[in-house]
Structures are given as C-alpha cells and as structure tokens.
PDB file of C-alpha atoms in Angstrom:
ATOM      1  CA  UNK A1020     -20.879 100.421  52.995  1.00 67.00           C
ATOM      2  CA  UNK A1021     -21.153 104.190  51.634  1.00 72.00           C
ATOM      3  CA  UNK A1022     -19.566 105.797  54.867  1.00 92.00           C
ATOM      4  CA  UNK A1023     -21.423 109.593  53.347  1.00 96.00           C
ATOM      5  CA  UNK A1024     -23.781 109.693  51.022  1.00 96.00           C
ATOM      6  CA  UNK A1025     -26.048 112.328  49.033  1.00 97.00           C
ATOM      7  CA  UNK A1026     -28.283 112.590  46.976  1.00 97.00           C
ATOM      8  CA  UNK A1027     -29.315 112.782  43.875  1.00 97.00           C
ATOM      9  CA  UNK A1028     -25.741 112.032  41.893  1.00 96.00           C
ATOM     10  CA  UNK A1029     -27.216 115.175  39.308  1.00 97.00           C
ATOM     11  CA  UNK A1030     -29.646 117.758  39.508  1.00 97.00           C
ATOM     12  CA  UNK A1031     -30.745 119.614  36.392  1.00 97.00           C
ATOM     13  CA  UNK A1032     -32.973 122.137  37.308  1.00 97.00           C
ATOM     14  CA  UNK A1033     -34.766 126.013  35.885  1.00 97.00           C
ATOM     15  CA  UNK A1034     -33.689 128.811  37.510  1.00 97.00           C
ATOM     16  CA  UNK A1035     -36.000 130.418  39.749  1.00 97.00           C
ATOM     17  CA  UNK A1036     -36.666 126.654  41.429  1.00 97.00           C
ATOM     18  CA  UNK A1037     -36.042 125.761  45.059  1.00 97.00           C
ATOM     19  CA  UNK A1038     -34.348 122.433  45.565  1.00 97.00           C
ATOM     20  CA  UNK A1039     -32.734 120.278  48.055  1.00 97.00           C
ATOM     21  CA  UNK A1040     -29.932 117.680  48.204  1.00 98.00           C
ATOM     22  CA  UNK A1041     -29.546 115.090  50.684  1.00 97.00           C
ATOM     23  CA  UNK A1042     -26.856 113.854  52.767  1.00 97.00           C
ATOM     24  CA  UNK A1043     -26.158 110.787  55.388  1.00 97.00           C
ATOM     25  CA  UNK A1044     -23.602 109.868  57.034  1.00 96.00           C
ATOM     26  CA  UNK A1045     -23.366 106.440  59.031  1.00 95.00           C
ATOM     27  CA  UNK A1046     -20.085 107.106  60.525  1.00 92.00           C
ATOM     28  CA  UNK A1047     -21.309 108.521  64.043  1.00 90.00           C
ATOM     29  CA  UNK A1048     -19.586 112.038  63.461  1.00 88.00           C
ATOM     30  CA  UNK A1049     -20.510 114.873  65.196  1.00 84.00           C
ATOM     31  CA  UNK A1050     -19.901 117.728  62.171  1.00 85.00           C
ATOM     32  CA  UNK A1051     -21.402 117.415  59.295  1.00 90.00           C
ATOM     33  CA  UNK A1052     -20.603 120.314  56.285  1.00 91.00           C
ATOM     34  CA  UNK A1053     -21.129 121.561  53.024  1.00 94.00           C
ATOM     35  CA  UNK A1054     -19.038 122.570  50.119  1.00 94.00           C
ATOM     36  CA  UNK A1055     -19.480 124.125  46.763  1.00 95.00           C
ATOM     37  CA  UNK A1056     -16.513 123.128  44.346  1.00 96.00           C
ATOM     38  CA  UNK A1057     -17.090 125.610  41.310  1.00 93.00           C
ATOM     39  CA  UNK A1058     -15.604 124.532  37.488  1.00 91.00           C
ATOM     40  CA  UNK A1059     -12.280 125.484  38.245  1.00 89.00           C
ATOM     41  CA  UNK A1060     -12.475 123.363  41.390  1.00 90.00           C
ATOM     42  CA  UNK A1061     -12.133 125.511  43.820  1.00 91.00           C
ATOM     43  CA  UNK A1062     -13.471 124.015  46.920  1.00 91.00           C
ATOM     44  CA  UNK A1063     -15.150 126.701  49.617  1.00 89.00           C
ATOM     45  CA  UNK A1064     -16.787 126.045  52.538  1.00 88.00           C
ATOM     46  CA  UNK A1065     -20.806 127.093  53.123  1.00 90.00           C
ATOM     47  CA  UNK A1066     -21.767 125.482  56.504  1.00 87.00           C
ATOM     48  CA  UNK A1067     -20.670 123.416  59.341  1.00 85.00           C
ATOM     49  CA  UNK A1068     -23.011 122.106  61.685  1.00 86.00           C
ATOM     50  CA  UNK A1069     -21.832 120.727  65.244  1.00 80.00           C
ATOM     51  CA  UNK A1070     -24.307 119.569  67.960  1.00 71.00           C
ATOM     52  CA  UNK A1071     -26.970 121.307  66.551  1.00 67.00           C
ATOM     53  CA  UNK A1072     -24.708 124.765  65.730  1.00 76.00           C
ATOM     54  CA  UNK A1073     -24.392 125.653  62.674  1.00 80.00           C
ATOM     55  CA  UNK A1074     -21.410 127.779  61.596  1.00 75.00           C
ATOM     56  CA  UNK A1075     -22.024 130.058  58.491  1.00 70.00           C
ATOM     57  CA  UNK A1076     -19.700 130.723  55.862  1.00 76.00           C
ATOM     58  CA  UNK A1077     -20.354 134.848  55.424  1.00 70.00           C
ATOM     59  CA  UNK A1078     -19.566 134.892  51.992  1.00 82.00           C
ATOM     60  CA  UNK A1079     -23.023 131.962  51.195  1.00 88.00           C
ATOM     61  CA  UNK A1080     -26.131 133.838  50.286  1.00 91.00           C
ATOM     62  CA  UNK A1081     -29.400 133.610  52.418  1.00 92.00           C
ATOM     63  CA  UNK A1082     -30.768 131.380  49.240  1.00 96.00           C
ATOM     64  CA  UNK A1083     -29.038 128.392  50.767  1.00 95.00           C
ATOM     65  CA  UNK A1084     -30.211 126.551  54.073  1.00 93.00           C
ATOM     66  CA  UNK A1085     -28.956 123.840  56.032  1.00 92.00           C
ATOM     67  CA  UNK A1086     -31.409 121.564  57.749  1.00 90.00           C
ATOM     68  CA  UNK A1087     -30.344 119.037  59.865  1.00 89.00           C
ATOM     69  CA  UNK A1088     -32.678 116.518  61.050  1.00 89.00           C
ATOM     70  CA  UNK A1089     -31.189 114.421  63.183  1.00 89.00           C
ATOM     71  CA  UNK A1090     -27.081 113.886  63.438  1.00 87.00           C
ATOM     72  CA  UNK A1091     -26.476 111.720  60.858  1.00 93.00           C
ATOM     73  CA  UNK A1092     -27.917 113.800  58.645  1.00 94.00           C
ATOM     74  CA  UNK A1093     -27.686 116.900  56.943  1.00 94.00           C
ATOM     75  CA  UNK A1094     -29.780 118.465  53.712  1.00 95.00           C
ATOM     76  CA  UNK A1095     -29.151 121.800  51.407  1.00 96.00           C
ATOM     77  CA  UNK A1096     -31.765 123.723  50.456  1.00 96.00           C
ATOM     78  CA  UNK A1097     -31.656 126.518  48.170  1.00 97.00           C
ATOM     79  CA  UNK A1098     -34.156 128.781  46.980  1.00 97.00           C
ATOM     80  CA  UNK A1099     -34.439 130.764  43.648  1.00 97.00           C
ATOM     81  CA  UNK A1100     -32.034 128.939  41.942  1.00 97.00           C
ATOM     82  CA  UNK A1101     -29.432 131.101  39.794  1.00 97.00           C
ATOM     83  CA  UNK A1102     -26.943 130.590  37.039  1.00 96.00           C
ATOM     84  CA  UNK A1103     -23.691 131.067  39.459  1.00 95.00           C
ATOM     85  CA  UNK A1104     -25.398 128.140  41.743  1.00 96.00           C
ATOM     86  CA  UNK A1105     -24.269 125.665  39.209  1.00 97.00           C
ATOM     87  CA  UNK A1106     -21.511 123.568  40.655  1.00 97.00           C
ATOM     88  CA  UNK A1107     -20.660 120.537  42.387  1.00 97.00           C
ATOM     89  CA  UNK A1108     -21.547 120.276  46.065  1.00 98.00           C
ATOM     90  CA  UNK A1109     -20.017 118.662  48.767  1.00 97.00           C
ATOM     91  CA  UNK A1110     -20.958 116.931  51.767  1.00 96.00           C
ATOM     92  CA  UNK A1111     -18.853 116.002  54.103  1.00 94.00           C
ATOM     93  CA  UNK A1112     -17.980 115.030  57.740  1.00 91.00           C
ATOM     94  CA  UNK A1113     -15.735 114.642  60.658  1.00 86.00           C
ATOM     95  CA  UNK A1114     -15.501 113.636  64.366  1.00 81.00           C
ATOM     96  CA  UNK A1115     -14.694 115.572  67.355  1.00 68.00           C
ATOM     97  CA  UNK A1116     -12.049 114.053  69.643  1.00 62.00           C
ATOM     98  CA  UNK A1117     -13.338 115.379  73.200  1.00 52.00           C
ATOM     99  CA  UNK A1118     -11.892 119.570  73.825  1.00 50.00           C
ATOM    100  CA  UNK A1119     -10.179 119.304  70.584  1.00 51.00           C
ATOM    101  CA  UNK A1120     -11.838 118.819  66.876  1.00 48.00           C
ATOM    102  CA  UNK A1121     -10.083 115.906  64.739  1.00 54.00           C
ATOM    103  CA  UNK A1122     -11.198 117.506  61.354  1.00 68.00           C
ATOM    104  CA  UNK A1123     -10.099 114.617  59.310  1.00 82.00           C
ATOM    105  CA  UNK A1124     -13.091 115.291  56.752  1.00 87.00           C
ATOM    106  CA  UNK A1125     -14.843 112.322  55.055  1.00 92.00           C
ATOM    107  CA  UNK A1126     -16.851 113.469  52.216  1.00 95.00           C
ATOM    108  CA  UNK A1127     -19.355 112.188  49.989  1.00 96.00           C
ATOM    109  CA  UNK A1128     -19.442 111.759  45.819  1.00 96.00           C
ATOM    110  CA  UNK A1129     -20.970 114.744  45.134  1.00 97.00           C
ATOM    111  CA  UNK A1130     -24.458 116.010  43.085  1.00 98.00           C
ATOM    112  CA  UNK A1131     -23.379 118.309  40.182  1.00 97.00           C
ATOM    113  CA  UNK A1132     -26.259 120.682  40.126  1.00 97.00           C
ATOM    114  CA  UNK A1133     -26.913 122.245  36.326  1.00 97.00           C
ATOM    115  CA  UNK A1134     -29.407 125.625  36.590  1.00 97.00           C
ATOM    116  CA  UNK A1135     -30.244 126.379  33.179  1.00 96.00           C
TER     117      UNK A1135
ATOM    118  CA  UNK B 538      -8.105 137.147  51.869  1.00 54.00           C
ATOM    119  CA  UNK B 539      -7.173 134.080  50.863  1.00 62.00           C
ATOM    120  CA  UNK B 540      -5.617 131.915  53.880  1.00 84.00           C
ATOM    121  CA  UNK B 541      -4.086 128.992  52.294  1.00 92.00           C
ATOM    122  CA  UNK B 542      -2.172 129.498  49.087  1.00 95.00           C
ATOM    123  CA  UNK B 543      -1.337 127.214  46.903  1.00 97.00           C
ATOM    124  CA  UNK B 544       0.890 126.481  44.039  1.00 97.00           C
ATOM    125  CA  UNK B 545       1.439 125.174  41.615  1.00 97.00           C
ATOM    126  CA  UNK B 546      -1.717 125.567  39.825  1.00 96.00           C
ATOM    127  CA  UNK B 547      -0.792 122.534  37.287  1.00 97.00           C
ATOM    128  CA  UNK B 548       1.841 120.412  37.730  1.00 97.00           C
ATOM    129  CA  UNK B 549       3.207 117.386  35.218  1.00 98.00           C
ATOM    130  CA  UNK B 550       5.920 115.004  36.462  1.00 98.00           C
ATOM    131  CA  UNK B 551       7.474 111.340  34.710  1.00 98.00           C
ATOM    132  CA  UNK B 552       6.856 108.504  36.017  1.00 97.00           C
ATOM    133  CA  UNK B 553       9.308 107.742  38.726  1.00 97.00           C
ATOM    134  CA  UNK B 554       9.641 111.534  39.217  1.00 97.00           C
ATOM    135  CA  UNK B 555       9.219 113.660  42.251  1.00 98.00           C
ATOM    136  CA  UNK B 556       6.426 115.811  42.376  1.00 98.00           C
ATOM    137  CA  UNK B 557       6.113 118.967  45.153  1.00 98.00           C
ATOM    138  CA  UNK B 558       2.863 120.836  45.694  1.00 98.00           C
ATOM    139  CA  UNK B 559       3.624 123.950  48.153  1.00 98.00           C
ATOM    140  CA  UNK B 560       1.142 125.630  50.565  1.00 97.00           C
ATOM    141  CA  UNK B 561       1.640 128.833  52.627  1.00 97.00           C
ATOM    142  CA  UNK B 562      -0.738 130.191  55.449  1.00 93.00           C
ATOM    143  CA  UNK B 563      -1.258 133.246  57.439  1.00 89.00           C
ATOM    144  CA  UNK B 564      -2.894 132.418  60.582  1.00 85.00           C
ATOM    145  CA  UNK B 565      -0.450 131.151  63.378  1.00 86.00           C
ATOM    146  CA  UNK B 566      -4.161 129.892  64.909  1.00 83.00           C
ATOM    147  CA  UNK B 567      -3.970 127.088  62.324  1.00 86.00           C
ATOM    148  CA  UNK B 568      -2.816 123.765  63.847  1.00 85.00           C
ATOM    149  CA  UNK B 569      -4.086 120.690  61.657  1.00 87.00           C
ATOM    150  CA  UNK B 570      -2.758 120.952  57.970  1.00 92.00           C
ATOM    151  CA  UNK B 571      -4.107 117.649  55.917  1.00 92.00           C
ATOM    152  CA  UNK B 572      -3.428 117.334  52.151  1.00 95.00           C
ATOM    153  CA  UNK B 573      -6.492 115.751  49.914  1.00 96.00           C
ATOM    154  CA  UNK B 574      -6.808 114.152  47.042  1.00 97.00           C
ATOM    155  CA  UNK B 575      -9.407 114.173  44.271  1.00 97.00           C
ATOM    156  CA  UNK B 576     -10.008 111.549  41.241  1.00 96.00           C
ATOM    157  CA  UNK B 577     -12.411 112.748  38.759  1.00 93.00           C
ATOM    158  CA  UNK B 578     -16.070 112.804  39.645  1.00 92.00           C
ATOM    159  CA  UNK B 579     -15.187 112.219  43.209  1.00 94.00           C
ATOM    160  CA  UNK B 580     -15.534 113.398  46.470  1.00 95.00           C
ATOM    161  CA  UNK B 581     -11.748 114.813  48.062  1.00 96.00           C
ATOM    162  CA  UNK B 582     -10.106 112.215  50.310  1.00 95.00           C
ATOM    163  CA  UNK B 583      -7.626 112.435  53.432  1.00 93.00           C
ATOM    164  CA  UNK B 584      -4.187 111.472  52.332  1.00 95.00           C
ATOM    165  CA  UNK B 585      -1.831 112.679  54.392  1.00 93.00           C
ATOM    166  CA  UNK B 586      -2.076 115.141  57.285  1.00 91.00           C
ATOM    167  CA  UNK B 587       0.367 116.942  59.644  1.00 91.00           C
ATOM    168  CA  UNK B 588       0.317 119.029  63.061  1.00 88.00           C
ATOM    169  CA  UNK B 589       2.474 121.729  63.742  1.00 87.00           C
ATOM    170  CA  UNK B 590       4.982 119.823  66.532  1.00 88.00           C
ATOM    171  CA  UNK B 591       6.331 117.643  64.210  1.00 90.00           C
ATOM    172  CA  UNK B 592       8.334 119.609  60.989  1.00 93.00           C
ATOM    173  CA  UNK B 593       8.058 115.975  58.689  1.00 95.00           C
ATOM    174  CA  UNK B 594       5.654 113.002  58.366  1.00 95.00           C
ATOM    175  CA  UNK B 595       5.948 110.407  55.732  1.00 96.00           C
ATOM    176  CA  UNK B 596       3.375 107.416  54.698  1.00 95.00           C
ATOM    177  CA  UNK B 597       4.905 105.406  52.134  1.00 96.00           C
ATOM    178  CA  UNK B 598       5.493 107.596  49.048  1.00 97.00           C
ATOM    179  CA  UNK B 599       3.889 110.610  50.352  1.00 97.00           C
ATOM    180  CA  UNK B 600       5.755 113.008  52.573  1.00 97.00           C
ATOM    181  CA  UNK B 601       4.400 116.568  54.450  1.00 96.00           C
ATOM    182  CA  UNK B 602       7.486 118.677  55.176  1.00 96.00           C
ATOM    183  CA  UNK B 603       6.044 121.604  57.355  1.00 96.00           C
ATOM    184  CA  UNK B 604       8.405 124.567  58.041  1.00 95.00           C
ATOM    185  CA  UNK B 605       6.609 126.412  61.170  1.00 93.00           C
ATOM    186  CA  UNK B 606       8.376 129.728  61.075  1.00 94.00           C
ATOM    187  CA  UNK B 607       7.830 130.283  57.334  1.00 95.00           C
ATOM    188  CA  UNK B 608       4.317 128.939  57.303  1.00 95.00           C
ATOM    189  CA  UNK B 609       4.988 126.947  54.898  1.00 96.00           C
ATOM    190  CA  UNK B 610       3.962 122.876  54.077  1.00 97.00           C
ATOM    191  CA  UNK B 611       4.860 120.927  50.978  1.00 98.00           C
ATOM    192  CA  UNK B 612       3.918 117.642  50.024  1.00 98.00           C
ATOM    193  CA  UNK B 613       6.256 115.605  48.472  1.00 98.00           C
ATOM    194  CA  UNK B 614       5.086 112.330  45.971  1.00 98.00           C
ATOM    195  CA  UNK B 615       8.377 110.136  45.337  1.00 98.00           C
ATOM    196  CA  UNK B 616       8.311 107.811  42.292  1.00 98.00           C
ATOM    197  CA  UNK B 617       5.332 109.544  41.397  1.00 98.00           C
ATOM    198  CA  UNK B 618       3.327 107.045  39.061  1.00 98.00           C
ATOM    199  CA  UNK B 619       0.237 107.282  36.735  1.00 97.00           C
ATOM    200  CA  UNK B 620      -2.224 106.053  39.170  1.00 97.00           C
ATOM    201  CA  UNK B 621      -1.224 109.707  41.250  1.00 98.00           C
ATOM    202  CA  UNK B 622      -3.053 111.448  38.511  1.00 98.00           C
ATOM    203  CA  UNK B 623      -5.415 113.967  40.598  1.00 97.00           C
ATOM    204  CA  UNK B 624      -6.465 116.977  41.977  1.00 97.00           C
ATOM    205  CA  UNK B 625      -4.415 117.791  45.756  1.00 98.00           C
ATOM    206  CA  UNK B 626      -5.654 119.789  48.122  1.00 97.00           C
ATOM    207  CA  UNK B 627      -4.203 121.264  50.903  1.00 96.00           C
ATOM    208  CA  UNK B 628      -6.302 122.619  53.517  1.00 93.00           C
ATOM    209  CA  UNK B 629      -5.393 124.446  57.122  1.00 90.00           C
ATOM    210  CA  UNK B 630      -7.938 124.360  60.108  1.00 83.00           C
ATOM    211  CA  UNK B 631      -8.616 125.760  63.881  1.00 76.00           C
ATOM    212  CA  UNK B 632      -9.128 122.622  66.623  1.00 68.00           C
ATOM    213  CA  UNK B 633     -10.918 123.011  69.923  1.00 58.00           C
ATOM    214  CA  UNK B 634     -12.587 126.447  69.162  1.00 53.00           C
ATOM    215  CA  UNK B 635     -16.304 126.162  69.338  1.00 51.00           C
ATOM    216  CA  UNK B 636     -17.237 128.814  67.271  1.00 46.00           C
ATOM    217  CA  UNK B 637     -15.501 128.006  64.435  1.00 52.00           C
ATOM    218  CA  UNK B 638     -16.054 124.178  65.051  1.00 47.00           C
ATOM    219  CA  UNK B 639     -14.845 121.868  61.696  1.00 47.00           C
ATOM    220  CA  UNK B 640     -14.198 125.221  59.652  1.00 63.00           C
ATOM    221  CA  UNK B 641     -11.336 124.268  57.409  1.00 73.00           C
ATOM    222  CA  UNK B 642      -9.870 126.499  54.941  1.00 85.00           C
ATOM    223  CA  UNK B 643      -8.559 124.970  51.488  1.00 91.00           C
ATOM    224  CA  UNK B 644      -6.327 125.868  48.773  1.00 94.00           C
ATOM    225  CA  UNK B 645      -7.276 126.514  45.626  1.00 95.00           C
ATOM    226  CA  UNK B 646      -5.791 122.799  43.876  1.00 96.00           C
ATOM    227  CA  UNK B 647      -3.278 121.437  42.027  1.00 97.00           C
ATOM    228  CA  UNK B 648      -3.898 119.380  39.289  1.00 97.00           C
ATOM    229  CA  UNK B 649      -1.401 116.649  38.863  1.00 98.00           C
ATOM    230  CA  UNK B 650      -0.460 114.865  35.918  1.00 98.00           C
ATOM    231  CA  UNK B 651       2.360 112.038  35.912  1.00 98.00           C
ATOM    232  CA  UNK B 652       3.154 110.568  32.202  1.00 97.00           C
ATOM    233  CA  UNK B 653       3.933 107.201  32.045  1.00 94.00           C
TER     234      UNK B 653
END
C-alpha cells in the first residue's frame, strides 16, 4: 500500500508547456505539500496546504499552482515551463495532532521533470 | 537567510565508524527538529526526530543530541555500516501556528558514504 503517491515517475517536456503532476495520499492527513529538490539536492519548500489554506513559499514563482481537490489530494501545475524548472519534485504529507501540528512528513517517490 | 545550516556537505566514514552530521538554527520559534534520510531515486524519510525538552534521543544506532542554548543538533550513526549510505537531512519547523501550518525548513544535505 503506497501511503503517497504521484504521478507520472518522469516528465520530459518543451519549454513553454504547462503541465501538471499528481499526488494522493491515503493516509488521512490533513497537510499536504510540495517540494522542489534541485541537482545538488537541495530540498525547498513551495506550498503547504491545510484545511483548504494554502501557505506560499515567497520565493515560488506565480508559474506554479497548487490545486487541491479534495484532502487526499493535491496536484502541481505549472505554466510556461522553463529551463531552471527542471528538478525533482516532492510531495509530501503530515497530520495535525489537535492545537499543535505533528509535522512528521511522509513523502512520495518523486517525478523528475526534464524541460528541454 | 538560510535557517537551518548544515554541515558537513560530504561525509565518508568505515564501516563500524561513527559518523556526525551537525545542524545549527536561528529561530528560538523552532520546536520539532527531525533528521531524514534519502536513498537514491527516493522520496526523504523520517528517521529520527527530537523536541526541544529533551537535550538526547536515541533509536537503536541513531542518536539526536540537541544543545538548546547553542542551537545546535547533531545526529550521531554508531557502527555506521554500508547499508547507511544516503543523503540526511535535517530539517527545523514551527507547531501550532496556523499561518505557517506544516512549513518546515531543511538543510541543505549531507551525503554519506560508509566503506565497507
């Protein structure tokens, strides 16, 4: 039983394209994030989402969009795919204890996106 | 500004050796300090974590030493084997504060390498 999952595994893609990656997770968390782990694997935060909040890391550009349908999942969009996007991305997620967050952080396997 | 430092970058130990991975933080606001690990082509993964009441916590070989007035954490591997072979993380993070809900701040990796 994958506890998070994305997908797809690898995305090759043009720049200038929009895509999206996919996540689920069927642990019942409440927080759901993404990461972008660059090639010297450096691992940065982009988004967490909580009860339908979503918390915004400044430094992401506007090209990239969460969209959460439902709370066990949450998708990455990005538009106008660019060189620099290339990386491997991270979702992940974690349950809130009641007034206090447990942030131990499950994540998934990863999709290595290519822009060429 | 960087909020979790870590060193060092690379790290290669013997078999049987000890190896120490050191982290240093700047926001007192912190309170939940795990340490990840990461195996080629997959996703990070909780190994140990720590909260700032206790100053030690060991599971089996792996031990968080966490010196509150320095902010400072280390994590200790004893008879560090082949099979230890990774990337570790350490990471810092806020709990019970809405607005930054899940956000968890990481270092920037060590990779470790124990010889046989």
């Amino acid at each position: 039983d994958t506890a998070v999952s994305q997908t797809p595994k690898y995305l090759v893609t043009q720049m200038g394209n929009d895509k999206s990656i996919k996540c689920e997770q069927n642990l019942g968390h409440d927080t759901m994030y993404w990461y972008k782990q660059d090639s010297k694997k450096f691992l940065k935060i982009m988004f967490s989402y909580n009860n339908k909040e979503l918390i915004i890391n400044e430094t992401v550009p506007n090209r990239f969009s969460p969209k959460s349908p439902d709370k066990a999942h949450l998708n990455l969009h990005i538009n106008s795919l660019e060189l620099g996007d290339s990386a491997v991305y991270f979702c992940a997620s974690s349950q809130d204890e009641e007034g206090e967050l447990y942030n131990e952080q499950f994540f998934g396997p990863g999709t290595r996106l290519t822009v060429l | 500004q960087q909020q979790v430092k870590q060193s060092p970058q690379s790290l290669i130990v013997q078999k049987g050796g000890i190896s120490i991975i050191n982290c240093a933080y700047e926001n007192t606001a912190f309170d939940y300090f795990p340490w990840y690990q990461q195996f080629p082509g997959k996703g990070p993964a909780l190994l140990i974590a720590i909260r700032p009441d206790v100053s030690e916590k060991k599971e089996g070989r792996f031990t968080i030493s966490f010196n509150k007035s320095a902010k400072q954490f280390s994590l200790h591997i004893m008879d560090s084997q082949p099979g230890d072979s990774a990337t570790y993380f350490c990471a810092a993070s806020y709990s019970g504060a809405v607005w930054c809900a899940g956000k968890s701040t990481f270092g920037d990796g060590t990779t470790l390498t124990v010889k046989p």
